[in-house]
GROMACS .gro file of N, CA and C in nm:
model
  279
    1UNK      N    1  -3.621  -5.565   8.808
    1UNK     CA    2  -3.578  -5.441   8.748
    1UNK      C    3  -3.430  -5.422   8.783
    2UNK      N    4  -3.349  -5.398   8.681
    2UNK     CA    5  -3.206  -5.384   8.703
    2UNK      C    6  -3.172  -5.250   8.765
    3UNK      N    7  -3.217  -5.144   8.703
    3UNK     CA    8  -3.191  -5.009   8.753
    3UNK      C    9  -3.324  -4.935   8.760
    4UNK      N   10  -3.341  -4.857   8.861
    4UNK     CA   11  -3.467  -4.784   8.875
    4UNK      C   12  -3.475  -4.664   8.782
    5UNK      N   13  -3.362  -4.616   8.730
    5UNK     CA   14  -3.364  -4.496   8.649
    5UNK      C   15  -3.356  -4.524   8.499
    6UNK      N   16  -3.363  -4.651   8.458
    6UNK     CA   17  -3.360  -4.682   8.315
    6UNK      C   18  -3.496  -4.655   8.251
    7UNK      N   19  -3.490  -4.611   8.128
    7UNK     CA   20  -3.612  -4.591   8.051
    7UNK      C   21  -3.671  -4.727   8.016
    8UNK      N   22  -3.802  -4.734   8.010
    8UNK     CA   23  -3.870  -4.857   7.971
    8UNK      C   24  -3.974  -4.823   7.866
    9UNK      N   25  -3.997  -4.917   7.780
    9UNK     CA   26  -4.106  -4.901   7.685
    9UNK      C   27  -4.193  -5.025   7.693
   10UNK      N   28  -4.319  -5.005   7.674
   10UNK     CA   29  -4.413  -5.116   7.671
   10UNK      C   30  -4.456  -5.135   7.527
   11UNK      N   31  -4.464  -5.256   7.486
   11UNK     CA   32  -4.495  -5.287   7.347
   11UNK      C   33  -4.624  -5.369   7.340
   12UNK      N   34  -4.735  -5.307   7.371
   12UNK     CA   35  -4.861  -5.381   7.364
   12UNK      C   36  -4.887  -5.427   7.221
   13UNK      N   37  -4.937  -5.546   7.209
   13UNK     CA   38  -4.966  -5.599   7.077
   13UNK      C   39  -4.850  -5.673   7.014
   14UNK      N   40  -4.733  -5.669   7.076
   14UNK     CA   41  -4.620  -5.745   7.024
   14UNK      C   42  -4.651  -5.893   7.043
   15UNK      N   43  -4.647  -5.966   6.934
   15UNK     CA   44  -4.666  -6.110   6.944
   15UNK      C   45  -4.529  -6.178   6.941
   16UNK      N   46  -4.527  -6.310   6.943
   16UNK     CA   47  -4.401  -6.385   6.946
   16UNK      C   48  -4.314  -6.353   6.825
   17UNK      N   49  -4.375  -6.341   6.709
   17UNK     CA   50  -4.298  -6.313   6.587
   17UNK      C   51  -4.232  -6.175   6.595
   18UNK      N   52  -4.304  -6.076   6.643
   18UNK     CA   53  -4.248  -5.941   6.655
   18UNK      C   54  -4.136  -5.938   6.759
   19UNK      N   55  -4.154  -6.011   6.866
   19UNK     CA   56  -4.052  -6.018   6.970
   19UNK      C   57  -3.926  -6.084   6.917
   20UNK      N   58  -3.940  -6.192   6.841
   20UNK     CA   59  -3.824  -6.259   6.780
   20UNK      C   60  -3.752  -6.166   6.682
   21UNK      N   61  -3.829  -6.090   6.603
   21UNK     CA   62  -3.769  -5.997   6.508
   21UNK      C   63  -3.689  -5.889   6.581
   22UNK      N   64  -3.746  -5.833   6.686
   22UNK     CA   65  -3.676  -5.733   6.765
   22UNK      C   66  -3.548  -5.793   6.825
   23UNK      N   67  -3.557  -5.913   6.875
   23UNK     CA   68  -3.441  -5.982   6.931
   23UNK      C   69  -3.332  -5.999   6.827
   24UNK      N   70  -3.370  -6.042   6.708
   24UNK     CA   71  -3.274  -6.065   6.601
   24UNK      C   72  -3.210  -5.934   6.553
   25UNK      N   73  -3.289  -5.833   6.532
   25UNK     CA   74  -3.237  -5.707   6.478
   25UNK      C   75  -3.145  -5.633   6.575
   26UNK      N   76  -3.177  -5.640   6.704
   26UNK     CA   77  -3.099  -5.564   6.801
   26UNK      C   78  -3.007  -5.651   6.886
   27UNK      N   79  -3.006  -5.781   6.862
   27UNK     CA   80  -2.913  -5.868   6.934
   27UNK      C   81  -2.942  -5.880   7.081
   28UNK      N   82  -3.070  -5.882   7.116
   28UNK     CA   83  -3.110  -5.898   7.255
   28UNK      C   84  -3.167  -6.039   7.269
   29UNK      N   85  -3.095  -6.128   7.336
   29UNK     CA   86  -3.144  -6.266   7.344
   29UNK      C   87  -3.273  -6.276   7.424
   30UNK      N   88  -3.358  -6.364   7.378
   30UNK     CA   89  -3.484  -6.389   7.448
   30UNK      C   90  -3.464  -6.505   7.544
   31UNK      N   91  -3.521  -6.492   7.661
   31UNK     CA   92  -3.514  -6.598   7.760
   31UNK      C   93  -3.636  -6.687   7.748
   32UNK      N   94  -3.612  -6.817   7.740
   32UNK     CA   95  -3.724  -6.910   7.738
   32UNK      C   96  -3.791  -6.915   7.876
   33UNK      N   97  -3.711  -6.902   7.978
   33UNK     CA   98  -3.761  -6.902   8.115
   33UNK      C   99  -3.719  -6.771   8.181
   34UNK      N  100  -3.814  -6.693   8.232
   34UNK     CA  101  -3.781  -6.562   8.288
   34UNK      C  102  -3.679  -6.566   8.402
   35UNK      N  103  -3.671  -6.676   8.476
   35UNK     CA  104  -3.579  -6.682   8.589
   35UNK      C  105  -3.436  -6.715   8.546
   36UNK      N  106  -3.416  -6.752   8.421
   36UNK     CA  107  -3.281  -6.780   8.371
   36UNK      C  108  -3.216  -6.650   8.327
   37UNK      N  109  -3.086  -6.652   8.317
   37UNK     CA  110  -3.016  -6.533   8.269
   37UNK      C  111  -2.896  -6.577   8.186
   38UNK      N  112  -2.862  -6.497   8.089
   38UNK     CA  113  -2.744  -6.521   8.009
   38UNK      C  114  -2.626  -6.447   8.072
   39UNK      N  115  -2.509  -6.501   8.056
   39UNK     CA  116  -2.390  -6.431   8.104
   39UNK      C  117  -2.369  -6.306   8.018
   40UNK      N  118  -2.291  -6.214   8.070
   40UNK     CA  119  -2.260  -6.092   7.994
   40UNK      C  120  -2.193  -6.129   7.862
   41UNK      N  121  -2.104  -6.227   7.866
   41UNK     CA  122  -2.033  -6.269   7.744
   41UNK      C  123  -2.131  -6.319   7.638
   42UNK      N  124  -2.225  -6.402   7.677
   42UNK     CA  125  -2.323  -6.456   7.582
   42UNK      C  126  -2.408  -6.343   7.524
   43UNK      N  127  -2.452  -6.250   7.608
   43UNK     CA  128  -2.533  -6.138   7.559
   43UNK      C  129  -2.454  -6.053   7.461
   44UNK      N  130  -2.327  -6.026   7.493
   44UNK     CA  131  -2.245  -5.946   7.401
   44UNK      C  132  -2.225  -6.018   7.268
   45UNK      N  133  -2.193  -6.144   7.273
   45UNK     CA  134  -2.168  -6.217   7.149
   45UNK      C  135  -2.295  -6.226   7.065
   46UNK      N  136  -2.410  -6.235   7.128
   46UNK     CA  137  -2.536  -6.236   7.054
   46UNK      C  138  -2.555  -6.101   6.983
   47UNK      N  139  -2.523  -5.992   7.050
   47UNK     CA  140  -2.532  -5.861   6.987
   47UNK      C  141  -2.442  -5.854   6.864
   48UNK      N  142  -2.322  -5.911   6.874
   48UNK     CA  143  -2.227  -5.904   6.764
   48UNK      C  144  -2.268  -5.988   6.643
   49UNK      N  145  -2.382  -6.056   6.651
   49UNK     CA  146  -2.437  -6.127   6.536
   49UNK      C  147  -2.560  -6.056   6.480
   50UNK      N  148  -2.592  -5.940   6.535
   50UNK     CA  149  -2.717  -5.872   6.500
   50UNK      C  150  -2.702  -5.771   6.387
   51UNK      N  151  -2.815  -5.733   6.334
   51UNK     CA  152  -2.820  -5.627   6.233
   51UNK      C  153  -2.777  -5.493   6.294
   52UNK      N  154  -2.805  -5.473   6.421
   52UNK     CA  155  -2.764  -5.350   6.488
   52UNK      C  156  -2.611  -5.340   6.491
   53UNK      N  157  -2.542  -5.451   6.515
   53UNK     CA  158  -2.396  -5.451   6.513
   53UNK      C  159  -2.345  -5.419   6.372
   54UNK      N  160  -2.406  -5.479   6.271
   54UNK     CA  161  -2.365  -5.448   6.133
   54UNK      C  162  -2.377  -5.299   6.107
   55UNK      N  163  -2.486  -5.239   6.152
   55UNK     CA  164  -2.507  -5.095   6.131
   55UNK      C  165  -2.405  -5.013   6.209
   56UNK      N  166  -2.377  -5.052   6.332
   56UNK     CA  167  -2.278  -4.980   6.412
   56UNK      C  168  -2.140  -4.989   6.348
   57UNK      N  169  -2.105  -5.106   6.301
   57UNK     CA  170  -1.974  -5.125   6.236
   57UNK      C  171  -1.962  -5.038   6.111
   58UNK      N  172  -2.069  -5.030   6.031
   58UNK     CA  173  -2.069  -4.943   5.913
   58UNK      C  174  -2.057  -4.796   5.954
   59UNK      N  175  -2.125  -4.758   6.061
   59UNK     CA  176  -2.118  -4.620   6.109
   59UNK      C  177  -1.975  -4.586   6.152
   60UNK      N  178  -1.909  -4.678   6.220
   60UNK     CA  179  -1.770  -4.656   6.262
   60UNK      C  180  -1.682  -4.635   6.139
   61UNK      N  181  -1.703  -4.714   6.034
   61UNK     CA  182  -1.623  -4.700   5.911
   61UNK      C  183  -1.646  -4.564   5.845
   62UNK      N  184  -1.769  -4.514   5.850
   62UNK     CA  185  -1.801  -4.385   5.787
   62UNK      C  186  -1.761  -4.265   5.874
   63UNK      N  187  -1.755  -4.285   6.004
   63UNK     CA  188  -1.729  -4.175   6.098
   63UNK      C  189  -1.620  -4.214   6.198
   64UNK      N  190  -1.501  -4.248   6.152
   64UNK     CA  191  -1.399  -4.300   6.243
   64UNK      C  192  -1.358  -4.204   6.355
   65UNK      N  193  -1.349  -4.075   6.326
   65UNK     CA  194  -1.307  -3.980   6.430
   65UNK      C  195  -1.415  -3.965   6.537
   66UNK      N  196  -1.539  -3.956   6.495
   66UNK     CA  197  -1.647  -3.945   6.593
   66UNK      C  198  -1.655  -4.073   6.675
   67UNK      N  199  -1.646  -4.187   6.609
   67UNK     CA  200  -1.652  -4.315   6.679
   67UNK      C  201  -1.540  -4.326   6.782
   68UNK      N  202  -1.422  -4.282   6.744
   68UNK     CA  203  -1.309  -4.292   6.837
   68UNK      C  204  -1.333  -4.210   6.963
   69UNK      N  205  -1.402  -4.097   6.950
   69UNK     CA  206  -1.430  -4.016   7.069
   69UNK      C  207  -1.523  -4.089   7.166
   70UNK      N  208  -1.601  -4.182   7.116
   70UNK     CA  209  -1.693  -4.259   7.201
   70UNK      C  210  -1.639  -4.397   7.236
   71UNK      N  211  -1.517  -4.427   7.193
   71UNK     CA  212  -1.461  -4.561   7.213
   71UNK      C  213  -1.455  -4.601   7.360
   72UNK      N  214  -1.430  -4.508   7.447
   72UNK     CA  215  -1.420  -4.540   7.590
   72UNK      C  216  -1.556  -4.561   7.656
   73UNK      N  217  -1.662  -4.526   7.587
   73UNK     CA  218  -1.798  -4.543   7.641
   73UNK      C  219  -1.843  -4.686   7.611
   74UNK      N  220  -1.796  -4.779   7.689
   74UNK     CA  221  -1.824  -4.918   7.655
   74UNK      C  222  -1.857  -5.006   7.775
   75UNK      N  223  -1.934  -4.958   7.872
   75UNK     CA  224  -1.960  -5.043   7.988
   75UNK      C  225  -2.036  -5.172   7.954
   76UNK      N  226  -2.120  -5.170   7.852
   76UNK     CA  227  -2.196  -5.289   7.816
   76UNK      C  228  -2.132  -5.366   7.701
   77UNK      N  229  -2.055  -5.299   7.619
   77UNK     CA  230  -1.988  -5.364   7.506
   77UNK      C  231  -1.839  -5.329   7.508
   78UNK      N  232  -1.765  -5.388   7.600
   78UNK     CA  233  -1.624  -5.355   7.607
   78UNK      C  234  -1.554  -5.377   7.473
   79UNK      N  235  -1.473  -5.282   7.434
   79UNK     CA  236  -1.390  -5.288   7.314
   79UNK      C  237  -1.470  -5.292   7.184
   80UNK      N  238  -1.591  -5.238   7.185
   80UNK     CA  239  -1.673  -5.239   7.064
   80UNK      C  240  -1.604  -5.165   6.949
   81UNK      N  241  -1.539  -5.055   6.982
   81UNK     CA  242  -1.474  -4.975   6.878
   81UNK      C  243  -1.361  -5.055   6.813
   82UNK      N  244  -1.275  -5.114   6.894
   82UNK     CA  245  -1.164  -5.193   6.840
   82UNK      C  246  -1.216  -5.308   6.753
   83UNK      N  247  -1.320  -5.372   6.800
   83UNK     CA  248  -1.377  -5.484   6.723
   83UNK      C  249  -1.433  -5.434   6.590
   84UNK      N  250  -1.501  -5.320   6.592
   84UNK     CA  251  -1.557  -5.265   6.468
   84UNK      C  252  -1.445  -5.234   6.368
   85UNK      N  253  -1.334  -5.180   6.416
   85UNK     CA  254  -1.222  -5.147   6.328
   85UNK      C  255  -1.163  -5.275   6.269
   86UNK      N  256  -1.138  -5.374   6.351
   86UNK     CA  257  -1.079  -5.500   6.305
   86UNK      C  258  -1.171  -5.569   6.206
   87UNK      N  259  -1.299  -5.581   6.240
   87UNK     CA  260  -1.393  -5.646   6.148
   87UNK      C  261  -1.408  -5.567   6.019
   88UNK      N  262  -1.409  -5.435   6.028
   88UNK     CA  263  -1.420  -5.353   5.908
   88UNK      C  264  -1.303  -5.374   5.814
   89UNK      N  265  -1.182  -5.384   5.869
   89UNK     CA  266  -1.064  -5.410   5.787
   89UNK      C  267  -1.072  -5.548   5.724
   90UNK      N  268  -1.119  -5.647   5.800
   90UNK     CA  269  -1.128  -5.783   5.747
   90UNK      C  270  -1.230  -5.790   5.635
   91UNK      N  271  -1.340  -5.716   5.647
   91UNK     CA  272  -1.443  -5.716   5.543
   91UNK      C  273  -1.396  -5.645   5.417
   92UNK      N  274  -1.302  -5.551   5.434
   92UNK     CA  275  -1.253  -5.474   5.319
   92UNK      C  276  -1.154  -5.554   5.234
   93UNK      N  277  -1.104  -5.663   5.288
   93UNK     CA  278  -1.007  -5.744   5.212
   93UNK      C  279  -1.070  -5.818   5.098
   0.00000   0.00000   0.00000
């Protein structure tokens, strides 16, 4: 357990296919071996390939002022706001 105060959810009935879908949609890499761990960089880059990142990037484009107020809230995804802006501009070309 990483932090004792984090919320947890249990997903009874989730099979391998459902777990893979959740991993893909939210950019949370699955570990083949529980004792292995991905670096922070690998976990972040996996998120940036997810459907959740696409949705966040679109949200930033639609709500730039609100997004900017949360730009500094990035302990797990450093510079997410800047990346969303840059990628959004590149996609608009």
